[in-house]
């Protein structure tokens, strides 16, 4: 079974702190994605990557950056956390069929910024 | 602008009832996926529909892709409490050269 593992299920951070969310997949998928999920807003794409060291902005990249140094790992970075970044963050991966393939999601990281 | 509109947003029904949720757009999609997300978990793919007019069945769930590939529906027959969750549709545009776009979801609660 494909497994996408997110490093932290729950985090509490203070405004201005730097936050790292880690995601690892074990099925050699080319594509990886970071979404945030908020009530009433659905899943919104933050960043995605289709290859090592490649990254593309999604719909809401402001305030975030990403790193993909190895194929299996895709990190989301909040340089200076703000309260409006309190959310559920979901990582996903897929095979490189363009972007039509099934997305495999992690269990999510719920971030609270105080 | 929300490319995929899902309705209803919330649905609470009794065990054994039938229901339909909708996913509509003014855009054409090359394929459309349905996911279910249970509390505390990430979404899991239920089905992918590719051809206009296509109907797929997954036990008590029936998925249909509109003829013009702009809309889709999910029908559940004799709902069970285990069907409770958030149902998300996601569409692929530009022949799959851009990431999926998601609807906001339909939150279903099936009461025993």
Coordinates of N, CA and C in Angstrom, one line a residue:
Chain A
X1 N 0.8 -1.2 0.0 CA 0.0 0.0 0.0 C 0.9 1.2 0.0
X2 N 0.4 2.2 -0.7 CA 1.1 3.5 -0.7 C 0.9 4.1 0.6
X3 N 2.0 4.7 1.1 CA 1.9 5.4 2.4 C 2.5 6.8 2.3
X4 N 1.7 7.7 2.7 CA 2.2 9.1 2.8 C 2.1 9.5 4.3
X5 N 3.3 9.8 4.8 CA 3.4 10.1 6.2 C 3.8 11.5 6.5
X6 N 2.9 12.2 7.3 CA 3.2 13.5 7.7 C 3.8 13.5 9.1
X7 N 4.8 14.3 9.3 CA 5.6 14.2 10.5 C 4.8 14.5 11.8
X8 N 3.9 15.4 11.8 CA 3.2 15.8 13.0 C 1.8 15.9 12.8
X9 N 1.0 15.3 13.6 CA -0.5 15.3 13.5 C -1.0 16.6 14.0
X10 N -0.4 17.1 15.1 CA -0.9 18.3 15.8 C 0.4 19.2 16.2
X11 N 0.3 20.5 15.8 CA 1.3 21.4 16.2 C 0.7 22.7 16.8
X12 N 1.3 23.3 17.8 CA 0.9 24.6 18.3 C 2.1 25.5 18.2
X13 N 2.0 26.6 17.5 CA 3.2 27.5 17.4 C 2.7 28.9 17.7
X14 N 3.7 29.7 17.9 CA 3.4 31.1 18.2 C 3.6 32.0 17.0
X15 N 2.9 33.1 16.9 CA 3.1 34.0 15.8 C 4.5 34.4 15.6
X16 N 5.0 34.3 14.4 CA 6.4 34.7 14.1 C 7.3 33.5 14.1
X17 N 6.9 32.4 14.6 CA 7.8 31.2 14.6 C 7.9 30.7 13.2
X18 N 9.1 30.0 12.9 CA 9.3 29.3 11.7 C 8.8 27.9 11.9
X19 N 8.0 27.4 10.9 CA 7.3 26.1 11.1 C 7.7 25.2 9.9
X20 N 8.1 24.0 10.2 CA 8.4 23.0 9.1 C 7.4 21.9 9.2
X21 N 6.7 21.6 8.1 CA 5.8 20.4 8.0 C 6.5 19.5 7.0
X22 N 6.7 18.2 7.5 CA 7.4 17.3 6.7 C 6.5 16.2 6.1
X23 N 6.7 15.8 4.9 CA 5.9 14.7 4.3 C 6.8 13.8 3.5
X24 N 6.6 12.5 3.8 CA 7.4 11.4 3.1 C 6.5 10.4 2.5
X25 N 6.7 10.0 1.2 CA 6.0 9.0 0.6 C 6.9 7.9 0.2
X26 N 6.4 6.6 0.2 CA 7.2 5.5 0.0 C 7.0 4.7 -1.3
X27 N 6.3 5.4 -2.3 CA 6.0 4.6 -3.5 C 6.6 5.3 -4.7
X28 N 7.7 6.0 -4.5 CA 8.5 6.5 -5.7 C 7.6 7.4 -6.6
X29 N 6.7 8.1 -6.1 CA 5.8 9.0 -6.9 C 6.6 10.3 -7.3
X30 N 6.3 10.7 -8.5 CA 7.0 11.9 -9.0 C 6.3 13.2 -8.4
X31 N 5.0 13.2 -8.4 CA 4.3 14.4 -8.0 C 4.0 14.4 -6.5
X32 N 4.2 15.6 -5.9 CA 3.8 15.8 -4.5 C 3.2 17.1 -4.3
X33 N 2.3 17.2 -3.4 CA 1.4 18.4 -3.2 C 1.2 18.8 -1.8
X34 N 1.1 20.1 -1.5 CA 0.6 20.5 -0.2 C -0.7 21.3 -0.4
X35 N -1.7 20.9 0.4 CA -3.0 21.6 0.4 C -3.2 22.1 1.9
X36 N -4.1 23.1 2.0 CA -4.7 23.4 3.3 C -6.2 23.2 3.2
X37 N -6.7 22.8 4.3 CA -8.2 22.5 4.3 C -8.8 23.3 5.4
X38 N -9.8 24.1 5.0 CA -10.5 25.0 6.0 C -12.0 24.8 5.8
X39 N -12.7 24.8 6.9 CA -14.2 24.6 6.8 C -14.8 25.7 5.9
X40 N -15.6 25.1 5.0 CA -16.3 26.0 4.0 C -15.5 26.4 2.8
X41 N -14.2 26.1 2.8 CA -13.3 26.5 1.7 C -12.7 25.4 1.0
X42 N -12.9 24.2 1.5 CA -12.4 23.0 0.8 C -10.9 22.9 0.8
X43 N -10.4 22.1 -0.1 CA -8.9 21.9 -0.3 C -8.4 23.0 -1.2
X44 N -7.4 23.7 -0.8 CA -6.7 24.7 -1.6 C -5.3 24.4 -1.8
X45 N -4.8 24.4 -3.0 CA -3.4 24.0 -3.3 C -2.4 25.1 -3.0
X46 N -1.4 24.8 -2.2 CA -0.4 25.8 -1.8 C 0.8 25.7 -2.8
X47 N 1.4 24.6 -2.9 CA 2.5 24.3 -3.8 C 2.5 22.9 -4.2
X48 N 3.1 22.6 -5.4 CA 3.3 21.3 -5.8 C 4.6 21.1 -6.5
X49 N 5.0 19.8 -6.7 CA 6.3 19.5 -7.2 C 6.2 18.3 -8.1
X50 N 6.8 18.3 -9.3 CA 6.7 17.2 -10.2 C 8.0 16.5 -10.4
X51 N 9.0 17.0 -9.7 CA 10.3 16.3 -9.7 C 11.2 16.9 -8.6
X52 N 12.3 16.2 -8.4 CA 13.2 16.7 -7.3 C 13.7 18.1 -7.7
X53 N 13.7 18.9 -6.7 CA 14.2 20.3 -6.8 C 13.3 21.2 -7.6
X54 N 12.2 20.6 -8.1 CA 11.2 21.4 -8.9 C 10.0 21.8 -8.0
X55 N 9.6 23.0 -8.1 CA 8.4 23.4 -7.4 C 7.6 24.4 -8.2
X56 N 6.3 24.4 -8.0 CA 5.4 25.3 -8.7 C 4.4 25.8 -7.7
X57 N 4.0 27.1 -7.8 CA 3.0 27.7 -6.9 C 1.7 27.2 -7.3
X58 N 0.9 27.0 -6.2 CA -0.5 26.6 -6.4 C -1.4 27.9 -6.4
X59 N -2.5 27.7 -5.8 CA -3.5 28.8 -5.7 C -3.2 29.8 -4.6
X60 N -2.6 29.4 -3.5 CA -2.4 30.2 -2.3 C -1.0 30.1 -1.8
X61 N 0.0 30.5 -2.5 CA 1.4 30.3 -2.1 C 1.9 31.3 -1.1
X62 N 1.2 32.4 -0.9 CA 1.7 33.5 -0.1 C 1.9 33.1 1.3
X63 N 3.1 33.4 1.8 CA 3.4 33.0 3.2 C 4.0 31.7 3.4
X64 N 4.2 30.9 2.3 CA 4.7 29.6 2.4 C 5.9 29.4 1.4
X65 N 6.7 28.4 1.7 CA 7.7 28.0 0.7 C 7.8 26.5 0.9
X66 N 8.5 25.8 -0.1 CA 8.6 24.4 0.0 C 10.0 24.0 -0.4
X67 N 10.3 22.7 -0.1 CA 11.6 22.2 -0.4 C 11.5 20.7 -0.8
X68 N 12.1 20.4 -1.9 CA 12.1 19.0 -2.3 C 13.5 18.6 -2.8
X69 N 14.3 18.2 -1.8 CA 15.7 17.8 -2.0 C 15.8 16.3 -2.4
X70 N 14.9 15.5 -2.0 CA 14.8 14.1 -2.3 C 13.4 13.8 -2.9
X71 N 13.4 12.8 -3.7 CA 12.1 12.4 -4.4 C 11.0 12.1 -3.4
X72 N 11.3 11.4 -2.3 CA 10.3 10.9 -1.4 C 9.9 12.0 -0.4
X73 N 10.5 13.1 -0.3 CA 10.3 14.1 0.8 C 9.9 15.4 0.2
X74 N 8.8 16.0 0.8 CA 8.4 17.3 0.3 C 8.0 18.1 1.6
X75 N 8.7 19.2 1.8 CA 8.5 19.9 3.1 C 7.8 21.3 2.8
X76 N 7.0 21.6 3.7 CA 6.3 22.9 3.6 C 6.8 23.8 4.8
X77 N 7.2 25.0 4.4 CA 7.8 25.9 5.4 C 7.0 27.2 5.5
X78 N 6.7 27.5 6.8 CA 6.1 28.8 7.1 C 7.2 29.6 7.7
X79 N 7.7 30.6 7.0 CA 8.8 31.4 7.4 C 8.5 32.2 8.7
X80 N 7.3 32.7 8.8 CA 6.9 33.5 10.0 C 5.4 33.3 10.2
X81 N 5.1 32.3 11.0 CA 3.7 31.9 11.1 C 2.8 33.0 11.6
X82 N 1.6 33.0 11.0 CA 0.6 34.0 11.4 C -0.7 33.3 11.8
X83 N -1.5 33.9 12.5 CA -2.8 33.3 13.0 C -3.6 32.8 11.9
X84 N -3.6 33.5 10.7 CA -4.4 33.1 9.6 C -3.9 31.9 8.9
X85 N -2.8 31.3 9.4 CA -2.3 30.1 8.8 C -2.7 28.9 9.7
X86 N -3.5 29.2 10.7 CA -4.1 28.1 11.5 C -5.0 27.3 10.6
X87 N -4.7 26.0 10.4 CA -5.4 25.2 9.4 C -5.0 23.7 9.5
X88 N -5.7 22.9 8.7 CA -5.3 21.5 8.5 C -4.5 21.5 7.2
X89 N -3.3 20.9 7.3 CA -2.5 20.8 6.1 C -2.4 19.4 5.7
X90 N -2.6 19.2 4.4 CA -2.6 17.8 3.8 C -1.6 17.7 2.8
X91 N -0.8 16.7 2.9 CA 0.2 16.4 1.8 C -0.3 15.2 1.0
X92 N 0.0 15.2 -0.3 CA -0.4 14.2 -1.2 C 0.6 13.9 -2.2
X93 N 0.6 12.7 -2.8 CA 1.5 12.3 -3.9 C 0.7 11.6 -4.9
X94 N 1.3 11.5 -6.1 CA 0.7 10.8 -7.2 C 1.8 10.4 -8.3
X95 N 1.5 9.4 -9.0 CA 2.3 9.0 -10.1 C 2.3 10.1 -11.2
X96 N 3.3 10.1 -12.0 CA 3.4 11.1 -13.0 C 2.6 10.7 -14.2
X97 N 1.3 10.9 -14.2 CA 0.4 10.7 -15.3 C -0.1 12.1 -15.7
X98 N 0.8 12.9 -16.0 CA 0.4 14.4 -15.9 C 0.0 14.6 -14.5
X99 N -1.2 15.1 -14.4 CA -1.7 15.3 -13.0 C -3.1 14.7 -12.9
X100 N -3.3 13.6 -13.7 CA -4.7 13.0 -13.7 C -4.7 11.8 -12.8
X101 N -3.6 11.4 -12.2 CA -3.6 10.2 -11.4 C -4.2 10.4 -10.0
X102 N -4.5 9.2 -9.4 CA -5.0 9.2 -8.1 C -4.1 9.9 -7.1
X103 N -4.6 10.8 -6.2 CA -3.9 11.4 -5.2 C -3.9 10.5 -3.9
X104 N -2.8 10.3 -3.3 CA -2.7 9.6 -2.0 C -2.3 10.6 -1.0
X105 N -3.2 10.7 0.0 CA -3.0 11.7 1.0 C -2.5 11.2 2.3
X106 N -1.7 12.0 3.0 CA -1.4 11.7 4.4 C -2.6 12.0 5.3
X107 N -2.4 11.8 6.6 CA -3.5 11.9 7.6 C -3.7 13.4 8.0
X108 N -2.8 14.3 7.6 CA -3.0 15.7 7.9 C -2.2 16.1 9.1
X109 N -1.8 17.4 9.1 CA -1.2 18.1 10.2 C -2.0 19.3 10.6
X110 N -2.5 19.2 11.8 CA -3.4 20.4 12.2 C -2.5 21.4 13.0
X111 N -2.4 22.5 12.4 CA -1.5 23.6 12.9 C -2.4 24.7 13.6
X112 N -2.0 25.0 14.8 CA -2.6 26.1 15.5 C -1.6 27.2 15.7
X113 N -1.8 28.4 15.3 CA -0.9 29.5 15.5 C -1.5 30.5 16.5
X114 N -0.8 30.7 17.6 CA -1.4 31.5 18.7 C -0.8 32.9 18.6
Chain B
X1 N -13.2 32.5 -7.8 CA -14.2 31.7 -8.5 C -14.0 30.3 -8.3
X2 N -15.1 29.6 -7.8 CA -15.1 28.2 -7.5 C -15.4 27.5 -8.8
X3 N -14.4 26.7 -9.3 CA -14.6 26.0 -10.6 C -15.6 24.8 -10.4
X4 N -15.6 24.2 -9.3 CA -16.4 23.0 -9.0 C -17.3 23.4 -7.9
X5 N -18.6 23.4 -8.1 CA -19.6 23.6 -7.1 C -20.3 22.3 -6.6
X6 N -20.2 22.1 -5.4 CA -20.8 20.9 -4.8 C -22.1 21.2 -4.1
X7 N -23.1 20.4 -4.2 CA -24.3 20.6 -3.4 C -24.9 19.2 -3.1
X8 N -25.6 19.2 -1.9 CA -25.7 20.2 -0.9 C -24.3 20.3 -0.2
X9 N -24.2 21.3 0.7 CA -23.0 21.4 1.4 C -23.0 20.5 2.6
X10 N -24.2 20.3 3.2 CA -24.4 19.4 4.4 C -25.6 18.6 4.1
X11 N -25.6 17.3 4.6 CA -26.7 16.4 4.4 C -26.7 15.5 5.6
X12 N -27.9 15.4 6.3 CA -28.0 14.5 7.4 C -29.3 13.7 7.2
X13 N -29.1 12.4 7.1 CA -30.2 11.5 6.8 C -30.2 10.3 7.7
X14 N -31.3 9.6 7.6 CA -31.5 8.4 8.4 C -30.9 7.2 7.7
X15 N -30.4 6.2 8.4 CA -29.9 4.9 7.8 C -31.0 4.4 6.9
X16 N -30.6 3.9 5.8 CA -31.5 3.3 4.8 C -32.1 4.2 3.8
X17 N -31.9 5.5 3.9 CA -32.4 6.4 2.9 C -31.4 6.5 1.7
X18 N -31.9 7.0 0.6 CA -31.1 7.2 -0.6 C -30.8 8.7 -0.6
X19 N -29.7 9.0 -1.3 CA -29.3 10.4 -1.4 C -28.5 10.6 -2.7
X20 N -28.4 11.8 -3.2 CA -27.6 12.2 -4.3 C -26.9 13.5 -4.0
X21 N -25.6 13.5 -4.3 CA -24.8 14.8 -4.2 C -24.3 15.1 -5.6
X22 N -24.1 16.4 -5.8 CA -23.8 16.9 -7.1 C -22.5 17.7 -7.1
X23 N -21.9 17.7 -8.3 CA -20.7 18.4 -8.6 C -20.8 19.0 -9.9
X24 N -20.9 20.4 -10.0 CA -21.2 21.1 -11.2 C -20.2 22.1 -11.5
X25 N -20.0 22.4 -12.8 CA -19.1 23.4 -13.3 C -19.5 23.9 -14.6
X26 N -19.0 25.1 -15.0 CA -19.2 25.6 -16.3 C -18.1 25.3 -17.2
X27 N -17.1 24.6 -16.7 CA -15.9 24.2 -17.4 C -15.9 22.7 -17.8
X28 N -15.3 22.4 -18.8 CA -15.2 21.0 -19.2 C -13.9 20.3 -18.5
X29 N -14.1 19.1 -18.0 CA -13.0 18.4 -17.4 C -12.7 17.2 -18.2
X30 N -11.4 16.9 -18.3 CA -11.0 15.6 -19.0 C -11.3 14.4 -18.1
X31 N -11.3 14.6 -16.9 CA -11.7 13.5 -16.0 C -12.2 14.1 -14.6
X32 N -12.9 13.3 -13.9 CA -13.3 13.8 -12.6 C -13.2 12.6 -11.6
X33 N -12.7 13.0 -10.4 CA -12.6 12.0 -9.3 C -13.5 12.3 -8.1
X34 N -13.9 11.3 -7.4 CA -14.6 11.5 -6.2 C -13.8 10.8 -5.0
X35 N -13.6 11.6 -4.0 CA -12.9 11.2 -2.8 C -13.9 11.2 -1.6
X36 N -13.6 10.3 -0.6 CA -14.3 10.4 0.7 C -13.2 10.6 1.8
X37 N -13.5 11.5 2.7 CA -12.6 11.8 3.8 C -13.4 11.6 5.1
X38 N -12.8 10.7 5.9 CA -13.4 10.4 7.2 C -12.7 11.2 8.3
X39 N -13.4 11.5 9.4 CA -12.8 12.4 10.4 C -11.4 11.9 10.8
X40 N -10.4 12.8 10.8 CA -9.1 12.5 11.3 C -8.2 11.8 10.2
X41 N -8.7 11.7 9.0 CA -8.0 11.0 8.0 C -7.9 11.9 6.7
X42 N -7.0 11.5 5.8 CA -6.9 12.2 4.5 C -7.9 11.6 3.6
X43 N -8.3 12.4 2.5 CA -9.2 11.9 1.5 C -8.7 10.6 0.9
X44 N -9.6 9.7 0.5 CA -9.3 8.5 -0.2 C -10.1 8.4 -1.5
X45 N -9.5 8.1 -2.6 CA -10.2 8.0 -3.9 C -11.2 6.9 -3.9
X46 N -12.4 7.3 -4.4 CA -13.5 6.3 -4.6 C -13.6 5.8 -6.0
X47 N -13.5 6.8 -6.9 CA -13.7 6.5 -8.3 C -13.1 7.6 -9.2
X48 N -12.8 7.3 -10.4 CA -12.4 8.2 -11.5 C -13.3 8.0 -12.7
X49 N -14.0 9.0 -13.2 CA -14.8 8.9 -14.4 C -14.1 9.8 -15.5
X50 N -14.1 9.2 -16.7 CA -13.3 9.8 -17.8 C -14.2 10.2 -19.0
X51 N -15.1 9.3 -19.3 CA -15.9 9.5 -20.5 C -17.3 10.1 -20.2
X52 N -17.7 11.1 -21.1 CA -19.0 11.7 -20.9 C -20.1 10.7 -20.9
X53 N -21.0 10.8 -20.0 CA -22.1 9.8 -19.9 C -21.7 8.6 -19.1
X54 N -20.5 8.4 -18.7 CA -20.1 7.2 -18.0 C -20.8 7.0 -16.7
X55 N -21.1 5.8 -16.4 CA -21.7 5.4 -15.1 C -20.8 4.3 -14.4
X56 N -20.4 4.6 -13.2 CA -19.7 3.5 -12.5 C -20.3 3.2 -11.2
X57 N -20.3 1.9 -10.8 CA -20.9 1.5 -9.5 C -19.9 0.9 -8.6
X58 N -20.0 1.3 -7.4 CA -19.1 0.8 -6.3 C -20.0 0.4 -5.2
X59 N -20.4 -0.9 -5.2 CA -21.4 -1.4 -4.2 C -22.7 -0.6 -4.2
X60 N -23.0 0.2 -3.2 CA -24.2 1.0 -3.1 C -24.0 2.4 -3.6
X61 N -22.8 2.7 -4.2 CA -22.5 4.0 -4.7 C -22.5 4.0 -6.2
X62 N -23.2 4.9 -6.8 CA -23.3 5.1 -8.3 C -22.8 6.4 -8.7
X63 N -21.8 6.5 -9.5 CA -21.2 7.7 -10.0 C -21.6 7.9 -11.5
X64 N -21.9 9.2 -11.8 CA -22.2 9.5 -13.2 C -21.4 10.7 -13.6
X65 N -20.9 10.7 -14.8 CA -20.2 11.8 -15.4 C -21.2 12.4 -16.5
X66 N -21.4 13.7 -16.5 CA -22.3 14.3 -17.4 C -21.8 14.1 -18.9
X67 N -22.8 14.1 -19.8 CA -22.5 13.9 -21.2 C -21.5 15.0 -21.7
X68 N -21.6 16.2 -21.2 CA -20.7 17.3 -21.6 C -19.4 17.4 -20.8
X69 N -19.3 16.4 -19.8 CA -18.1 16.4 -18.9 C -18.0 17.7 -18.1
X70 N -19.1 18.3 -17.8 CA -19.1 19.5 -16.9 C -19.6 19.2 -15.5
X71 N -20.2 18.1 -15.3 CA -20.9 17.8 -14.0 C -20.8 16.3 -13.7
X72 N -21.1 16.0 -12.5 CA -21.0 14.6 -12.0 C -22.0 14.5 -10.8
X73 N -22.4 13.3 -10.6 CA -23.3 13.0 -9.4 C -22.8 11.7 -8.7
X74 N -23.1 11.7 -7.5 CA -22.9 10.5 -6.7 C -24.2 10.1 -6.0
X75 N -24.7 9.0 -6.2 CA -25.9 8.5 -5.6 C -25.6 7.3 -4.7
X76 N -26.1 7.4 -3.4 CA -25.9 6.3 -2.5 C -27.3 5.7 -2.2
X77 N -27.3 4.4 -2.3 CA -28.6 3.7 -2.1 C -28.5 3.1 -0.7
X78 N -29.6 3.2 0.1 CA -29.6 2.6 1.4 C -28.4 3.0 2.3
X79 N -28.3 4.2 2.5 CA -27.1 4.7 3.3 C -26.9 4.1 4.6
X80 N -25.7 3.9 4.9 CA -25.3 3.2 6.2 C -24.4 4.2 7.0
X81 N -24.4 4.1 8.3 CA -23.6 5.0 9.1 C -22.1 5.0 8.7
X82 N -21.6 4.0 8.1 CA -20.2 3.9 7.6 C -20.0 4.8 6.4
X83 N -21.1 5.3 5.8 CA -21.0 6.2 4.7 C -20.7 7.7 5.1
X84 N -20.8 7.9 6.4 CA -20.6 9.2 7.0 C -19.2 9.7 6.6
X85 N -19.1 11.0 6.2 CA -17.9 11.6 5.8 C -18.0 12.8 4.9
X86 N -16.9 13.3 4.5 CA -16.9 14.4 3.6 C -16.6 13.9 2.2
X87 N -17.5 14.2 1.2 CA -17.3 13.7 -0.1 C -16.8 14.9 -1.0
X88 N -15.7 14.7 -1.7 CA -15.1 15.7 -2.5 C -15.0 15.3 -3.9
X89 N -15.4 16.2 -4.8 CA -15.1 15.9 -6.2 C -13.9 16.7 -6.6
X90 N -13.2 16.2 -7.6 CA -11.9 16.9 -8.1 C -11.8 16.7 -9.6
X91 N -11.6 17.8 -10.3 CA -11.6 17.7 -11.7 C -10.2 18.0 -12.3
X92 N -9.9 17.3 -13.4 CA -8.7 17.5 -14.2 C -9.0 18.3 -15.4
X93 N -8.3 19.5 -15.5 CA -8.4 20.3 -16.7 C -7.2 20.2 -17.6
X94 N -7.2 20.9 -18.7 CA -6.1 21.0 -19.6 C -5.4 19.6 -19.9
X95 N -6.3 18.6 -20.1 CA -5.8 17.3 -20.4 C -4.8 16.8 -19.4
X96 N -5.0 17.2 -18.1 CA -4.2 16.7 -17.0 C -2.8 17.4 -16.9
X97 N -2.6 18.5 -17.5 CA -1.4 19.2 -17.4 C -1.3 20.2 -16.2
X98 N -2.4 20.3 -15.5 CA -2.4 21.2 -14.3 C -3.0 20.3 -13.2
X99 N -2.7 20.7 -11.9 CA -3.2 19.9 -10.8 C -4.7 19.9 -10.8
X100 N -5.3 18.9 -10.1 CA -6.7 18.8 -9.9 C -7.2 20.0 -9.1
X101 N -8.5 20.3 -9.5 CA -9.2 21.4 -8.7 C -10.3 20.6 -7.9
X102 N -10.4 21.0 -6.7 CA -11.4 20.4 -5.8 C -12.6 21.3 -5.5
X103 N -13.8 20.6 -5.4 CA -14.9 21.3 -4.9 C -14.8 21.4 -3.4
X104 N -15.8 22.1 -2.8 CA -15.7 22.4 -1.3 C -16.2 21.2 -0.5
X105 N -16.8 20.3 -1.1 CA -17.3 19.1 -0.4 C -18.7 19.1 0.0
X106 N -19.2 17.9 0.2 CA -20.5 17.6 0.8 C -20.3 16.8 2.1
X107 N -20.7 17.4 3.2 CA -20.5 16.6 4.5 C -21.8 15.8 4.8
X108 N -21.7 14.5 4.8 CA -22.8 13.6 4.9 C -22.7 13.0 6.3
X109 N -23.9 13.0 7.0 CA -24.0 12.3 8.3 C -25.2 11.3 8.1
X110 N -24.9 10.1 8.4 CA -25.9 9.0 8.3 C -26.2 8.6 9.7
X111 N -27.4 8.8 10.2 CA -27.8 8.5 11.6 C -28.5 7.1 11.7
X112 N -28.0 6.3 12.6 CA -28.5 4.9 12.8 C -29.9 5.0 13.4

